[in-house]
Coordinates of N, CA and C in Angstrom, one line a residue:
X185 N 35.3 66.0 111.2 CA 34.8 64.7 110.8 C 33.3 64.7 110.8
X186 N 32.8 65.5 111.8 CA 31.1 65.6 112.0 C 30.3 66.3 110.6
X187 N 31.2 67.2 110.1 CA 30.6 67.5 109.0 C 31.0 67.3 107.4
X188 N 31.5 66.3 107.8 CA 32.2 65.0 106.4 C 30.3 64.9 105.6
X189 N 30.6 64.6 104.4 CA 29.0 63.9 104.0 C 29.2 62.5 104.6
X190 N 28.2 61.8 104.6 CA 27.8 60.6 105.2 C 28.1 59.7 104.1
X191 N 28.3 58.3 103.6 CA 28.8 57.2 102.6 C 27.5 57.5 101.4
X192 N 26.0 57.2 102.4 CA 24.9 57.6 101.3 C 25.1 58.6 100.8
X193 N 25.8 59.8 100.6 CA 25.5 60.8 100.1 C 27.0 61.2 99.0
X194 N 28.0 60.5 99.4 CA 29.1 60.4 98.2 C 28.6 59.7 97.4
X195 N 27.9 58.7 96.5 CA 27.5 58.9 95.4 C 26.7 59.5 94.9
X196 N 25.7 60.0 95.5 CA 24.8 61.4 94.7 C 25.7 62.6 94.6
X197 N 26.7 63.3 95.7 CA 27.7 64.2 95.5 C 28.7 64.1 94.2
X198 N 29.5 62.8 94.0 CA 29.8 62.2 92.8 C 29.3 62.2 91.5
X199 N 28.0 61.8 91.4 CA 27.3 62.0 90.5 C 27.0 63.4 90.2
X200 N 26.6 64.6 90.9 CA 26.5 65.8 90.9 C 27.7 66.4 90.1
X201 N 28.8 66.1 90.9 CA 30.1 66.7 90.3 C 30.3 66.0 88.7
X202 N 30.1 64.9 88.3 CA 30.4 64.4 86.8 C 29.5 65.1 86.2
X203 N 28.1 65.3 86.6 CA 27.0 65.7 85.4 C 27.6 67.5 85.6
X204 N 27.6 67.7 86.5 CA 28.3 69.3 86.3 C 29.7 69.4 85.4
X205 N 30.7 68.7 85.9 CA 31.7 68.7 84.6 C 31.4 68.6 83.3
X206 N 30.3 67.5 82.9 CA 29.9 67.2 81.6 C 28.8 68.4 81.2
X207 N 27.8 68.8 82.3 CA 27.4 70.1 81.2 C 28.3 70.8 80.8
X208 N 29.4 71.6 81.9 CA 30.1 72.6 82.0 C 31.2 72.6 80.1
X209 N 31.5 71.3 80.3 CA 32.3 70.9 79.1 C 31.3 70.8 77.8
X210 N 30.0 70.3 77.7 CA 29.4 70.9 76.6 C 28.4 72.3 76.5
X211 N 28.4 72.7 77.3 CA 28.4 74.8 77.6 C 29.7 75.1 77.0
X212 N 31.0 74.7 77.4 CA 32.1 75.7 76.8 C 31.8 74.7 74.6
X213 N 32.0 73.8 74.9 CA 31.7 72.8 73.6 C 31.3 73.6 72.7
X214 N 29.9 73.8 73.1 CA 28.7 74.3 72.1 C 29.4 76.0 71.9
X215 N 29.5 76.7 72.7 CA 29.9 78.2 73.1 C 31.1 78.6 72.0
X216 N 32.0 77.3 71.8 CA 33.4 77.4 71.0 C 32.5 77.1 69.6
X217 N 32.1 76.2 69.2 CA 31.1 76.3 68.4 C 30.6 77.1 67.6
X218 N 30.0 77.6 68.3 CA 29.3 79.0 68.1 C 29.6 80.5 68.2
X219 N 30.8 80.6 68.6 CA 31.4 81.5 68.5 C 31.6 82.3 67.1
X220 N 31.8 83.7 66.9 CA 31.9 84.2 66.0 C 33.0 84.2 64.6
X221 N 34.2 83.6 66.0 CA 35.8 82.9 64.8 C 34.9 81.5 63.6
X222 N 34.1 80.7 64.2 CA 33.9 79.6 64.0 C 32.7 80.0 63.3
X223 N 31.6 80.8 63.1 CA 30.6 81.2 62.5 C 31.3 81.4 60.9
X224 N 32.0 82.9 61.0 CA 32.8 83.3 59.8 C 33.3 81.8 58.6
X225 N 34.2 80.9 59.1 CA 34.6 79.6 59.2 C 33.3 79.3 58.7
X226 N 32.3 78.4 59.7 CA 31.7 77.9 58.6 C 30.6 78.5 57.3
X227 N 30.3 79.8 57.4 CA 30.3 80.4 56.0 C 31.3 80.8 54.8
X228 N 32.4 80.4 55.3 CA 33.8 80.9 54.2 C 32.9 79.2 53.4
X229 N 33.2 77.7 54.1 CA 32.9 77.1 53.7 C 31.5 76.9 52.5
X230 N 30.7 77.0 53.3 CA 29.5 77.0 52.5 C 29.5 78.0 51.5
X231 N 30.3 79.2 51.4 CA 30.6 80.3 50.4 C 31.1 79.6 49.1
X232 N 32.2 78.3 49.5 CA 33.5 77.8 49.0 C 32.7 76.6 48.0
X233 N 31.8 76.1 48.9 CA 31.0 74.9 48.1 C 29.5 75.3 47.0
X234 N 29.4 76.8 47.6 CA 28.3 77.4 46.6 C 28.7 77.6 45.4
X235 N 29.6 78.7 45.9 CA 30.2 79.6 44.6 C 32.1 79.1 44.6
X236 N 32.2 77.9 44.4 CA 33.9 77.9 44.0 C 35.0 78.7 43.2
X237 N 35.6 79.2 44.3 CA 36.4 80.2 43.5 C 35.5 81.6 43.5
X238 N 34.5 81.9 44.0 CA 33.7 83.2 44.2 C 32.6 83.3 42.6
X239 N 32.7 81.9 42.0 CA 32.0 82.0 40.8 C 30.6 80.7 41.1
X240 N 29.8 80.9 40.1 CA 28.9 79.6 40.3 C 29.2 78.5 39.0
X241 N 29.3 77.5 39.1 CA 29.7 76.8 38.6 C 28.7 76.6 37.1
X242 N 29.7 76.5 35.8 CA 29.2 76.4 34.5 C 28.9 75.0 34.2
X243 N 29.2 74.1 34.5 CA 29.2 72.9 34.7 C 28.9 72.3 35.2
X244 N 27.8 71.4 34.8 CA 26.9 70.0 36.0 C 28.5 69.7 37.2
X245 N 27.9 69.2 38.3 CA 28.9 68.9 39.0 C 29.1 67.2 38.7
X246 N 30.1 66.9 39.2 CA 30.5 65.6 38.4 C 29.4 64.5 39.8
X247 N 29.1 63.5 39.1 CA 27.3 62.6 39.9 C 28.9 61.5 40.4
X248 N 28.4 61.5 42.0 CA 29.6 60.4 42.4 C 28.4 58.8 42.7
X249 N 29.6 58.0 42.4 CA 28.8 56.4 42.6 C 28.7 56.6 43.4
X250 N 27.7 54.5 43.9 CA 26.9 54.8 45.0 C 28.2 54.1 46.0
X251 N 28.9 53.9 45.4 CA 29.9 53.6 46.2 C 30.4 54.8 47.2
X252 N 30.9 55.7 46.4 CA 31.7 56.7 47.1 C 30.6 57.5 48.1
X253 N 29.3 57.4 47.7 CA 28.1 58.1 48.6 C 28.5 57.1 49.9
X254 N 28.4 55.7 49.8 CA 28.4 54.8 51.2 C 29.7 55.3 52.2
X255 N 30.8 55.7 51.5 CA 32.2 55.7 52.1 C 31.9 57.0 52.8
X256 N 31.4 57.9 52.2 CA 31.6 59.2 52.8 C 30.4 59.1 54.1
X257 N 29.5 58.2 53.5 CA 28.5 58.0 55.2 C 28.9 57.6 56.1
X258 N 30.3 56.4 55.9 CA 30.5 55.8 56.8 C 31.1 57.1 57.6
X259 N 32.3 57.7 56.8 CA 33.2 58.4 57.3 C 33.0 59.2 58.1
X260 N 31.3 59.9 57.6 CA 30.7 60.7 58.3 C 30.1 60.7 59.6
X261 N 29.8 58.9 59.9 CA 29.3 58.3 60.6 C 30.6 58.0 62.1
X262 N 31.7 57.8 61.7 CA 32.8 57.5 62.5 C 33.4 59.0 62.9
X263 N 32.8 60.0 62.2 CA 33.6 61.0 62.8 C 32.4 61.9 63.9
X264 N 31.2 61.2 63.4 CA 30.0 62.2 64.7 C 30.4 60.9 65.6
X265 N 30.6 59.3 65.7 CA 31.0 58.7 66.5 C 31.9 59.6 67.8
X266 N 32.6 60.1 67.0 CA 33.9 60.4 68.1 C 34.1 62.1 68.4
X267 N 32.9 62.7 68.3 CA 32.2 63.5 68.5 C 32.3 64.0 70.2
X268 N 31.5 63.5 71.1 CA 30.9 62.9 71.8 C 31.7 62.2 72.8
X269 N 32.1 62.3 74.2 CA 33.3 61.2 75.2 C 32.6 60.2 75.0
X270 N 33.9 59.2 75.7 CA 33.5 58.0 75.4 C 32.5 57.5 76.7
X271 N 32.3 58.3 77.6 CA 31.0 58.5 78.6 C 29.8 58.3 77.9
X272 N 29.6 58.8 76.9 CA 28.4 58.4 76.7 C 27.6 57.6 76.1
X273 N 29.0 57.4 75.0 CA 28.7 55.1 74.2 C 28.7 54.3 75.8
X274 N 29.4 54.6 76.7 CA 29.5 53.6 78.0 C 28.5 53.8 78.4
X275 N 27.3 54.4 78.5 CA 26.3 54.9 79.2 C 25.6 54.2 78.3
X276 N 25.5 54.5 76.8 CA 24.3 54.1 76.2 C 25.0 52.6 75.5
X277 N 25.5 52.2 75.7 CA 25.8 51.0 74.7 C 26.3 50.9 73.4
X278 N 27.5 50.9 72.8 CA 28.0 51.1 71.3 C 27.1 51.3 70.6
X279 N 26.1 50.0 70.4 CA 25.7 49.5 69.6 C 24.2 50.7 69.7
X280 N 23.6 51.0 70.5 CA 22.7 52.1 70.8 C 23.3 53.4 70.4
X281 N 24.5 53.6 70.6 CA 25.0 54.9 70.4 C 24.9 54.7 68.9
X282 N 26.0 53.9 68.0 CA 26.2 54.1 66.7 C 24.7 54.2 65.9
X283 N 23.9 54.1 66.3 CA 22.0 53.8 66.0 C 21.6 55.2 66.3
X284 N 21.9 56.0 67.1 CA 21.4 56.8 66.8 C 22.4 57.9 66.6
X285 N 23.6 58.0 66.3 CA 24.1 58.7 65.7 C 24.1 58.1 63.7
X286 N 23.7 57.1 63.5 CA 22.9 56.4 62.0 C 21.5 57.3 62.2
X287 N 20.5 57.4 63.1 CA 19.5 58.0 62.6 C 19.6 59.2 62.6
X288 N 20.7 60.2 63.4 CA 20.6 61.3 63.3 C 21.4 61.7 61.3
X289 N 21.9 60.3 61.2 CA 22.7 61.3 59.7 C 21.8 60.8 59.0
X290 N 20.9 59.5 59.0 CA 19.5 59.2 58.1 C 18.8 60.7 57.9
X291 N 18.5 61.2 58.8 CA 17.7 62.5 59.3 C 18.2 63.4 57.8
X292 N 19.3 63.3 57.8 CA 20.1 64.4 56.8 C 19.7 64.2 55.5
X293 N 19.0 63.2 55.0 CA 19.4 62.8 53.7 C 17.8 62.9 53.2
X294 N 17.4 64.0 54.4 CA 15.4 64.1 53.6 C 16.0 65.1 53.5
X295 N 14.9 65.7 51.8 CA 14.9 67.1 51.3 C 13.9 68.1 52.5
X296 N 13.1 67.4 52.8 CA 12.3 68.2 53.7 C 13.2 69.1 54.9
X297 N 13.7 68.1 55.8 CA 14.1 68.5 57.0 C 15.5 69.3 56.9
X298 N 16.0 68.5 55.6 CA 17.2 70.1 55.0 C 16.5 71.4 54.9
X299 N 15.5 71.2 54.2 CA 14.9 72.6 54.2 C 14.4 73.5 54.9
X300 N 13.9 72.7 56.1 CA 13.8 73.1 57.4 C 14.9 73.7 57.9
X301 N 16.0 73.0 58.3 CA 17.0 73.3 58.7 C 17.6 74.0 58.4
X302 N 17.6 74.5 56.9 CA 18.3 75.5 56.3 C 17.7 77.2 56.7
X303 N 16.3 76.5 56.7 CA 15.4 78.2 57.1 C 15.7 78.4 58.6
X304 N 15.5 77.2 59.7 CA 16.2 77.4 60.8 C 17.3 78.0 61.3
X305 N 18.2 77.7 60.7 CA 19.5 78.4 60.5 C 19.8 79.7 60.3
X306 N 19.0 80.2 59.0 CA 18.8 81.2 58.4 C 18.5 82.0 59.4
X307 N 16.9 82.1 60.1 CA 16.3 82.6 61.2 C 17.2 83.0 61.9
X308 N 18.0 81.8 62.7 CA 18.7 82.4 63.5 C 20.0 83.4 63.4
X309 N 20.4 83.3 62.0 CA 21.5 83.9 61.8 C 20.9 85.2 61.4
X310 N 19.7 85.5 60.9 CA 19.1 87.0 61.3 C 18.8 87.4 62.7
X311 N 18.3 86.3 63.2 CA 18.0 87.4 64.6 C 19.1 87.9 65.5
X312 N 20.3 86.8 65.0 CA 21.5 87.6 65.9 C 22.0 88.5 64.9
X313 N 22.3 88.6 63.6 CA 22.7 89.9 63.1 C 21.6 91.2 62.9
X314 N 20.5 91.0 63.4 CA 19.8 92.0 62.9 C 18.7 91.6 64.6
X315 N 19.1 91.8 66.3 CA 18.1 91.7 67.1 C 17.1 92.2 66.9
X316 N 16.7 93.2 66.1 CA 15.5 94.0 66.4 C 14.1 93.7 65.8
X317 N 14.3 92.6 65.1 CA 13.2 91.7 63.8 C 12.1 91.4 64.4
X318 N 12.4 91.0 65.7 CA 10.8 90.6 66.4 C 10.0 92.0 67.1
X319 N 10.7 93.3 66.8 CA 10.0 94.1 67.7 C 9.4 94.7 66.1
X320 N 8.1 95.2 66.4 CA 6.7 95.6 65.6 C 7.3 96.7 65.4
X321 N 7.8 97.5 66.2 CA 8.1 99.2 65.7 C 9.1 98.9 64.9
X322 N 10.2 98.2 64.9 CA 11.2 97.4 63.4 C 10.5 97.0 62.5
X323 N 9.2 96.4 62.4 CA 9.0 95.9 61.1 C 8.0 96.8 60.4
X324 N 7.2 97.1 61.5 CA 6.7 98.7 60.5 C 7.2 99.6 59.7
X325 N 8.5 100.0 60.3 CA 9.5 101.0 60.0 C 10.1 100.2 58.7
X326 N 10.3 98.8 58.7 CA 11.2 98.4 57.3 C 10.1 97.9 55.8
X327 N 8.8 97.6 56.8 CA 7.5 97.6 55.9 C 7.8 99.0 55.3
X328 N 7.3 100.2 55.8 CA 7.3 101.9 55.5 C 8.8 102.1 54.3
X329 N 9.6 101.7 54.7 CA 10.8 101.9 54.2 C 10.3 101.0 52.8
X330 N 9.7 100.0 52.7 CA 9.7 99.2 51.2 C 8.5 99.7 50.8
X331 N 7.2 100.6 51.7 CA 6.8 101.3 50.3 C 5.2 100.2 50.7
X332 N 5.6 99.5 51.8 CA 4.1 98.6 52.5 C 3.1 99.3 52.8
X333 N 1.8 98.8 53.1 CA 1.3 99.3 53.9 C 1.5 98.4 54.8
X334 N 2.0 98.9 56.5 CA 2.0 98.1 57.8 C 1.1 97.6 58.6
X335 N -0.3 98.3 58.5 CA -1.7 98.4 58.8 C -2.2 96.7 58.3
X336 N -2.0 96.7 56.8 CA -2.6 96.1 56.3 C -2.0 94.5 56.4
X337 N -0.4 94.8 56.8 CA 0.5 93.5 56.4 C 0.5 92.8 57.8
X338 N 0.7 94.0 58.8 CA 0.8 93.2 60.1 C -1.0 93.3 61.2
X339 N -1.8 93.5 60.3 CA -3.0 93.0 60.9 C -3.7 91.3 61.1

């Protein structure tokens, strides 16, 4: 009993244990995510939406109203909703949470920060298939290989 925690100290212990659960659960989250089953997956997709059918498309794609653009925001909007436990609308307030899950998909709909994002992505999906990009004796060697001068390019 003498080495029980004291009353003040079960809610910080409490608290300790939920925020560890809730990293621990978005560590494994993100990890499944990101995993390699799930990488493959989301480039079959984007393979699927580029080139349909393994072809590029001959034909404008068909322009949807602005109707059907609003429905697919919402849709899109109710499904990063439920994203997320419900820990953390209770934390932040519905009405706070839906706002900034609205500004994160506003975010989506600049050409800029797509483009960003798309080079982002890119980057990283070279550096994990190809680690050796940041080391200078790799990029000399693939400078040399294309015929560079390395001297001149990485001065």
């Amino acid at each position: 009993l003498h080495h029980s925690p004291s009353w003040s100290q079960r809610p910080h212990t409490a608290w300790s244990s939920l925020c560890f659960i809730h990293f621990r659960w978005l560590d494994v989250s993100v990890s499944n995510l990101t995993c390699t089953r799930y990488w493959v997956v989301y480039l079959q997709v984007i393979q699927e939406a580029v080139w349909p059918g393994g072809v590029l498309p001959t034909a404008p794609v068909f322009e949807r109203s602005q109707q059907q653009k609003d429905d697919t925001k919402q849709q899109a909007l109710r499904c990063l909703m439920r994203l997320l436990p419900d820990l953390v609308s209770d934390v932040l307030g519905s009405e706070k949470y839906r706002l900034s899950w609205q500004t994160a998909l506003d975010s989506f709909q600049d050409p800029h920060i797509n483009r960003h994002l798309v080079f982002c992505i890119f980057d990283l999906l070279l550096e994990f298939l190809v680690p050796e990009i940041p080391e200078e004796n790799f990029q000399r060697s693939l400078l040399q290989m294309l015929g560079k001068n390395p001297e001149k390019l990485l001065a």
